[in-house]
Amino acid sequence: MSAVLNLPRWYDLHTHFRQGANVGAYIADHLGMGCAGALAMPNTKPPVALIHGPDTDKAWSIESYRNILLQAGADAFDQLIIPLYLTADTTPEMIDKGAESGLLRACKYYPPHGTTNSEHGVPMENWIGGDVFRALEANQITLCIHGEQHGLAGSEYFDENQTAESVFYSEKLPAILDAHPELRIVCEHITTQDAAEFVSTAPARVGATITPQHLLYTVGHLIQGLRYHLYCLPVVKFEKDLAALRKAVTTPGQSKFFAGTDSAPHTTKATECGCAAGCYTGGCAPQLYAMAFEEAGVDLGNEAGEDLFTRFLSTNGPEFYGFPPSPENFQMKREPSTVETRETGEGPIVPLPVGMERELTWTIVKESV
Ligand code: DOR
Ligand code: ZN
């Protein structure tokens, strides 16, 4: 097989750059892996829940967070989308004005208390059929959904036959699509067969991001040795789910599934009474995605295999969000590489696949050619 891939620079359409001293380092890691642009999630503290400044104690604005990221190196990206965090204070007027100004391109639904910094989320049932979602439809602003049913516990939350995600996709997604026939939706970081099949058969206005970890690992990998750097939400699932996700991304001609790493740096991963959710894949995401495609049986050395990978990594996402794919390329080659733990002033960031008994089999040769 050809050992070198020349691919259009790619877009990470779901990532976390956070705030504070390390933002520049996280952005640099993304640039170093051939990333041409990003959708940077708004679950900062306080959340990005306003569109224009000034910031308040309760909320930052897209405008000011954007400036923080641009000054930290994101000006090298050709796309920077910051979704508005949907909170109890979000109004249809904000959506109209934000869309008109061009600053608002997406909104993010967080299930209340369902994941890192999601305590400002409002339950999905409160949004469906309401004026905010109608404003999103009218302005063709994308709704990014963290698709897990909030408030479940024990076996309702996670069991072999049911998870918070499968409940959400069987109960909530159909209701959203019915009530909002023009709404554009990205099902973020899907992890289950239920979600993959839902998105595959949904109308073209529904797409999905998939992370590297959900294409490579199952819950067994997490539990054996309690490898908590693999702990993210939604949590990695079962073999049948992994197979369905791999099938979704490797179906010839597919246009709905695209890269969104959910790379989520945590300087304190193990806490006093639990574990922060989030895997860091800054610096190694395209390599991990390539490994997953190969494990799914794709030959990246032939044209058909390269086309599948390019769709997922570099072209489907821009097409869904309505911007052109990058005119520049980056280069990867099939040669082992390593990633190191990143020491920050606040604590170590351990990227996947450190400690996962799996080496990277690909190397980024050039971030831009
Ligand atoms: O694992 C996750 N980490 N899932 C999320 O939904 C949020 C993210 C984070 O911000 O750390
Ligand atoms: Zn995320």
Coordinates of C-alpha atoms and ligand atoms in Angstrom, one line a residue:
M1 CA 0.0 0.0 0.0
S2 CA 1.0 3.6 -0.5
A3 CA 2.6 4.8 2.7
V4 CA 1.8 8.5 2.3
L5 CA -1.6 10.2 2.3
N6 CA -2.0 13.8 0.9
L7 CA -5.3 14.9 2.2
P8 CA -7.1 18.2 2.3
R9 CA -6.5 19.9 5.6
W10 CA -9.3 18.8 7.9
Y11 CA -11.8 20.5 10.3
D12 CA -12.4 19.4 13.9
L13 CA -16.1 20.2 14.1
H14 CA -16.3 19.4 17.8
T15 CA -13.5 20.3 20.1
H16 CA -12.7 22.1 23.4
F17 CA -10.1 24.8 23.7
R18 CA -11.1 25.9 27.2
Q19 CA -9.8 29.1 28.7
G20 CA -6.8 30.4 30.6
A21 CA -3.1 29.9 30.1
N22 CA -3.2 26.6 28.1
V23 CA -5.5 27.7 25.3
G24 CA -2.6 28.5 23.0
A25 CA -1.0 25.1 23.5
Y26 CA -4.3 23.3 22.7
I27 CA -4.7 25.3 19.5
A28 CA -1.1 24.7 18.6
D29 CA -1.7 20.9 19.0
H30 CA -4.6 21.2 16.5
L31 CA -2.6 23.2 14.0
G32 CA 0.2 20.7 14.2
M33 CA -2.1 17.9 13.1
G34 CA -3.2 19.5 9.9
C35 CA -6.4 21.0 11.3
A36 CA -7.6 23.9 9.2
G37 CA -10.5 25.0 11.4
A38 CA -12.5 24.1 14.4
L39 CA -15.9 24.3 16.1
A40 CA -14.9 25.2 19.7
M41 CA -17.5 24.2 22.3
P42 CA -18.9 26.8 24.7
N43 CA -18.8 25.0 28.0
T44 CA -16.3 27.4 29.6
K45 CA -16.8 28.9 33.0
P46 CA -18.9 30.9 32.7
P47 CA -20.5 29.5 29.6
V48 CA -20.5 31.2 26.2
A49 CA -24.2 32.0 26.4
L50 CA -24.3 35.5 24.9
I51 CA -23.6 36.6 21.3
H52 CA -22.1 40.0 21.7
G53 CA -20.2 41.5 24.6
P54 CA -19.9 42.7 27.2
D55 CA -19.2 39.6 29.3
T56 CA -21.0 39.2 32.6
D57 CA -20.3 37.0 35.7
K58 CA -22.9 34.6 34.4
A59 CA -22.0 34.5 30.7
W60 CA -19.3 35.2 28.1
S61 CA -20.2 36.2 24.6
I62 CA -19.3 34.5 21.4
E63 CA -17.7 37.7 20.3
S64 CA -15.3 37.9 23.3
Y65 CA -14.5 34.1 23.4
R66 CA -13.7 34.3 19.7
N67 CA -11.3 37.1 20.4
I68 CA -9.6 35.1 23.2
L69 CA -9.1 32.1 20.8
L70 CA -8.0 34.3 17.9
Q71 CA -5.3 35.9 20.0
A72 CA -4.2 32.5 21.3
G73 CA -3.4 31.3 17.7
A74 CA -6.8 30.4 16.2
D75 CA -6.3 33.2 13.7
A76 CA -4.4 30.6 11.7
F77 CA -7.6 28.6 11.2
D78 CA -9.7 29.5 8.2
Q79 CA -12.9 28.6 10.1
L80 CA -13.7 29.1 13.8
I81 CA -17.3 28.3 14.8
I82 CA -18.3 28.9 18.4
P83 CA -21.8 27.6 19.2
L84 CA -24.0 29.4 21.6
Y85 CA -24.6 27.5 24.8
L86 CA -28.4 27.1 25.2
T87 CA -29.5 28.2 28.7
A88 CA -32.6 29.4 30.4
D89 CA -31.6 32.9 29.2
T90 CA -31.5 32.2 25.5
T91 CA -34.2 34.0 23.5
P92 CA -35.4 33.9 19.9
E93 CA -34.4 37.5 19.5
M94 CA -30.8 36.6 20.4
I95 CA -30.9 33.9 17.7
D96 CA -32.3 36.3 15.1
K97 CA -29.8 39.1 15.9
G98 CA -26.9 36.7 16.1
A99 CA -27.7 35.1 12.8
E100 CA -28.1 38.6 11.2
S101 CA -24.6 39.6 12.5
G102 CA -23.0 36.4 11.1
L103 CA -21.5 35.6 14.5
L104 CA -24.0 32.9 15.3
R105 CA -23.7 29.7 13.2
A106 CA -24.6 27.0 15.7
C107 CA -26.1 26.4 19.2
K108 CA -25.2 23.7 21.6
Y109 CA -27.7 21.6 23.7
Y110 CA -26.3 20.2 26.9
P111 CA -28.3 17.8 29.0
P112 CA -28.4 19.4 32.5
H113 CA -25.7 17.9 34.7
G114 CA -25.0 15.3 32.0
T115 CA -21.4 16.1 31.4
T116 CA -18.5 18.5 32.0
N117 CA -19.8 22.1 32.7
S118 CA -23.3 21.2 31.6
E119 CA -25.1 22.5 34.7
H120 CA -26.6 25.5 32.7
G121 CA -28.4 23.1 30.2
V122 CA -32.1 23.1 30.0
P123 CA -33.9 19.8 29.4
M124 CA -34.7 19.0 25.8
E125 CA -38.4 18.7 26.4
N126 CA -38.5 22.4 27.3
W127 CA -37.1 23.3 23.9
I128 CA -39.0 21.1 21.5
G129 CA -41.8 23.1 19.7
G130 CA -40.6 26.4 21.3
D131 CA -39.7 29.7 19.8
V132 CA -35.9 29.3 20.2
F133 CA -35.8 26.2 18.0
R134 CA -38.2 27.9 15.6
A135 CA -35.8 30.8 15.4
L136 CA -32.9 28.3 14.7
E137 CA -35.0 26.8 11.9
A138 CA -36.0 30.2 10.4
N139 CA -32.3 31.3 10.4
Q140 CA -30.9 27.9 9.4
I141 CA -28.6 27.9 12.5
T142 CA -27.3 24.4 13.2
L143 CA -28.3 22.7 16.5
C144 CA -25.5 20.7 18.0
I145 CA -26.9 18.1 20.3
H146 CA -25.3 16.2 23.2
G147 CA -27.7 13.3 22.8
E148 CA -28.1 11.7 26.2
Q149 CA -31.2 11.7 28.3
H150 CA -30.5 13.6 31.5
G151 CA -31.6 12.6 34.9
L152 CA -31.3 8.8 34.5
A153 CA -29.5 6.7 37.1
G154 CA -28.2 3.2 37.5
S155 CA -29.3 0.7 34.9
E156 CA -31.5 3.2 33.2
Y157 CA -28.4 5.3 32.5
F158 CA -26.1 2.4 31.4
D159 CA -27.1 -1.2 30.8
E160 CA -26.5 -3.7 28.0
N161 CA -30.0 -3.1 26.6
Q162 CA -30.4 0.7 27.3
T163 CA -28.2 3.7 27.7
A164 CA -28.9 7.4 28.2
E165 CA -28.0 7.8 24.5
S166 CA -30.2 5.1 23.2
V167 CA -33.2 6.5 25.2
F168 CA -32.5 10.0 23.8
Y169 CA -32.3 8.8 20.2
S170 CA -35.5 6.7 20.5
E171 CA -37.5 9.3 22.4
K172 CA -36.2 12.8 21.8
L173 CA -34.7 12.9 18.3
P174 CA -37.9 11.8 16.5
A175 CA -39.9 14.4 18.4
I176 CA -37.4 17.1 17.4
L177 CA -37.5 16.2 13.8
D178 CA -41.3 16.1 13.7
A179 CA -41.7 19.4 15.5
H180 CA -39.0 21.2 13.5
P181 CA -39.0 20.1 9.9
E182 CA -36.4 22.6 8.7
L183 CA -34.0 22.3 11.7
R184 CA -30.4 21.4 10.9
I185 CA -29.0 19.1 13.5
V186 CA -25.6 17.6 14.3
C187 CA -25.8 14.6 16.6
E188 CA -22.5 15.1 18.5
H189 CA -20.1 12.4 19.4
I190 CA -22.5 9.5 18.8
T191 CA -21.6 6.2 20.4
T192 CA -24.3 3.7 19.9
Q193 CA -25.8 1.5 17.1
D194 CA -29.2 3.2 17.8
A195 CA -27.8 6.7 17.1
A196 CA -25.8 5.6 14.1
E197 CA -28.8 4.0 12.5
F198 CA -31.0 6.9 13.4
V199 CA -28.7 9.4 11.7
S200 CA -28.2 7.1 8.6
T201 CA -31.9 6.9 7.9
A202 CA -32.7 10.5 8.9
P203 CA -33.2 13.3 6.4
A204 CA -30.1 15.0 4.9
R205 CA -30.4 17.9 7.4
V206 CA -29.2 15.5 10.2
G207 CA -25.5 14.8 10.4
A208 CA -23.2 13.4 13.1
T209 CA -19.7 13.8 14.5
I210 CA -17.8 10.7 15.8
T211 CA -14.7 10.8 17.9
P212 CA -11.5 8.7 17.5
Q213 CA -12.0 6.9 20.8
H214 CA -15.5 5.8 19.9
L215 CA -14.2 4.3 16.6
L216 CA -11.3 2.4 18.4
Y217 CA -12.4 1.4 21.9
T218 CA -15.2 -0.3 23.8
V219 CA -16.1 -0.2 27.5
G220 CA -13.9 -3.2 28.1
H221 CA -10.8 -1.2 27.2
L222 CA -11.9 1.4 29.8
I223 CA -12.7 -1.0 32.6
Q224 CA -9.7 -3.3 32.3
G225 CA -7.2 -1.4 34.4
L226 CA -9.7 1.4 34.9
R227 CA -7.9 3.5 32.2
Y228 CA -9.6 6.6 33.1
H229 CA -8.0 8.7 30.4
L230 CA -10.4 6.9 28.1
Y231 CA -13.3 8.1 30.2
C232 CA -15.5 10.6 28.3
L233 CA -19.2 11.2 27.8
P234 CA -21.0 9.6 26.3
V235 CA -18.9 6.7 27.5
V236 CA -17.4 4.2 25.1
K237 CA -19.9 1.4 24.5
F238 CA -20.1 -2.2 23.2
E239 CA -18.7 -4.2 20.2
K240 CA -22.0 -4.0 18.3
D241 CA -21.9 -0.2 18.7
L242 CA -18.3 0.1 17.6
A243 CA -19.2 -2.0 14.5
A244 CA -22.2 0.2 13.7
L245 CA -20.1 3.4 14.0
R246 CA -17.4 1.9 11.8
K247 CA -20.0 0.9 9.2
A248 CA -21.5 4.4 9.2
V249 CA -18.1 6.0 8.5
T250 CA -17.0 3.5 5.9
T251 CA -20.2 3.3 3.8
P252 CA -19.2 4.4 0.3
G253 CA -20.5 7.8 -0.6
Q254 CA -21.7 8.6 2.9
S255 CA -22.1 12.3 3.5
K256 CA -23.5 12.5 7.0
F257 CA -20.7 11.5 9.3
F258 CA -17.7 13.6 9.9
A259 CA -14.8 14.3 12.2
G260 CA -15.4 15.9 15.6
T261 CA -12.9 14.8 18.1
D262 CA -14.4 16.1 21.3
S263 CA -10.8 16.5 22.3
A264 CA -11.3 17.7 25.9
P265 CA -8.2 18.6 28.0
H266 CA -8.5 18.1 31.7
T267 CA -5.6 19.0 33.9
T268 CA -7.2 17.1 36.8
K269 CA -8.7 13.9 35.5
A270 CA -9.1 11.8 38.6
T271 CA -11.0 13.9 41.2
E272 CA -11.5 13.2 44.9
C273 CA -14.8 11.5 44.3
G274 CA -14.9 10.6 40.6
C275 CA -13.4 11.3 37.2
A276 CA -13.6 14.2 34.8
A277 CA -15.1 13.3 31.5
G278 CA -13.0 14.0 28.4
C279 CA -10.3 12.4 26.3
Y280 CA -7.5 14.6 24.8
T281 CA -6.6 13.8 21.2
G282 CA -4.8 17.1 20.3
G283 CA -1.8 16.2 18.2
C284 CA -3.0 12.7 17.3
A285 CA -6.6 12.6 16.0
P286 CA -6.0 12.0 12.3
Q287 CA -3.6 9.2 13.1
L288 CA -6.2 7.6 15.4
Y289 CA -8.9 8.0 12.8
A290 CA -6.7 6.4 10.2
M291 CA -6.0 3.5 12.5
A292 CA -9.8 3.1 13.1
F293 CA -10.5 3.1 9.3
E294 CA -7.8 0.4 8.8
E295 CA -9.2 -1.7 11.7
A296 CA -12.6 -1.4 10.0
G297 CA -11.0 -3.0 6.9
V298 CA -10.4 0.1 4.8
D299 CA -7.3 0.1 2.6
L300 CA -6.1 3.7 2.8
G301 CA -3.6 2.9 0.1
N302 CA -6.2 2.7 -2.7
E303 CA -8.4 5.4 -4.1
A304 CA -11.7 4.1 -2.7
G305 CA -10.2 3.9 0.8
E306 CA -8.7 7.3 0.6
D307 CA -12.0 8.7 -0.7
L308 CA -13.8 7.3 2.3
F309 CA -11.3 8.7 4.7
T310 CA -11.3 12.1 3.0
R311 CA -15.0 12.4 3.2
F312 CA -15.1 11.7 6.9
L313 CA -12.1 13.8 7.8
S314 CA -11.9 16.7 5.4
T315 CA -15.0 17.3 3.2
N316 CA -18.3 16.1 4.7
G317 CA -18.1 18.5 7.7
P318 CA -17.5 21.6 5.6
E319 CA -20.3 20.5 3.2
F320 CA -22.7 20.1 6.1
Y321 CA -21.8 23.5 7.6
G322 CA -21.8 25.2 4.2
F323 CA -18.2 26.3 3.8
P324 CA -15.7 25.1 1.2
P325 CA -13.2 22.3 2.1
S326 CA -9.6 23.5 2.6
P327 CA -7.7 24.2 -0.6
E328 CA -4.5 23.2 1.2
N329 CA -3.3 19.7 2.0
F330 CA -1.6 18.0 4.9
Q331 CA 0.5 14.9 4.8
M332 CA 0.5 11.7 6.9
K333 CA 2.5 8.6 6.5
R334 CA 2.2 5.0 7.7
E335 CA 5.0 5.0 10.2
P336 CA 4.8 4.6 14.0
S337 CA 4.8 7.8 16.0
T338 CA 4.4 8.7 19.7
V339 CA 2.6 11.4 21.7
E340 CA 3.8 12.6 25.0
T341 CA 2.0 13.7 28.1
R342 CA 1.8 17.4 28.0
E343 CA 2.9 19.1 31.2
T344 CA 1.0 22.3 31.9
G345 CA 1.3 24.7 34.8
E346 CA -2.0 23.2 36.1
G347 CA -1.3 19.5 35.7
P348 CA -0.5 16.9 33.1
I349 CA -2.7 16.3 30.0
V350 CA -2.4 12.7 28.9
P351 CA -3.4 12.2 25.3
L352 CA -4.9 9.1 23.9
P353 CA -3.4 6.6 23.3
V354 CA -0.8 7.0 26.1
G355 CA -1.2 4.0 28.4
M356 CA -3.7 2.2 26.1
E357 CA -1.2 -0.4 24.9
R358 CA -1.6 0.8 21.3
E359 CA 1.0 2.7 19.4
L360 CA 0.1 5.3 16.8
T361 CA 0.8 3.6 13.4
W362 CA 0.6 6.9 11.5
T363 CA 2.7 10.0 11.6
I364 CA 1.9 13.6 10.6
V365 CA 4.6 14.6 8.1
K366 CA 3.5 18.1 7.2
E367 CA 0.7 20.1 8.7
S368 CA 0.3 22.1 5.5
V369 CA 1.6 21.5 1.9
Ligands
DOR1 O1 -16.2 13.7 27.6 C1 -16.7 14.8 27.4 N1 -15.9 15.9 27.7 N2 -17.9 15.0 27.0 C2 -18.5 16.2 27.0 O2 -19.7 16.2 26.7 C3 -17.8 17.4 27.5 C4 -16.3 17.2 27.4 C5 -15.6 18.3 28.2 O3 -15.9 19.4 28.1 O4 -14.7 17.9 28.9
ZN2 ZN -17.6 18.0 23.7

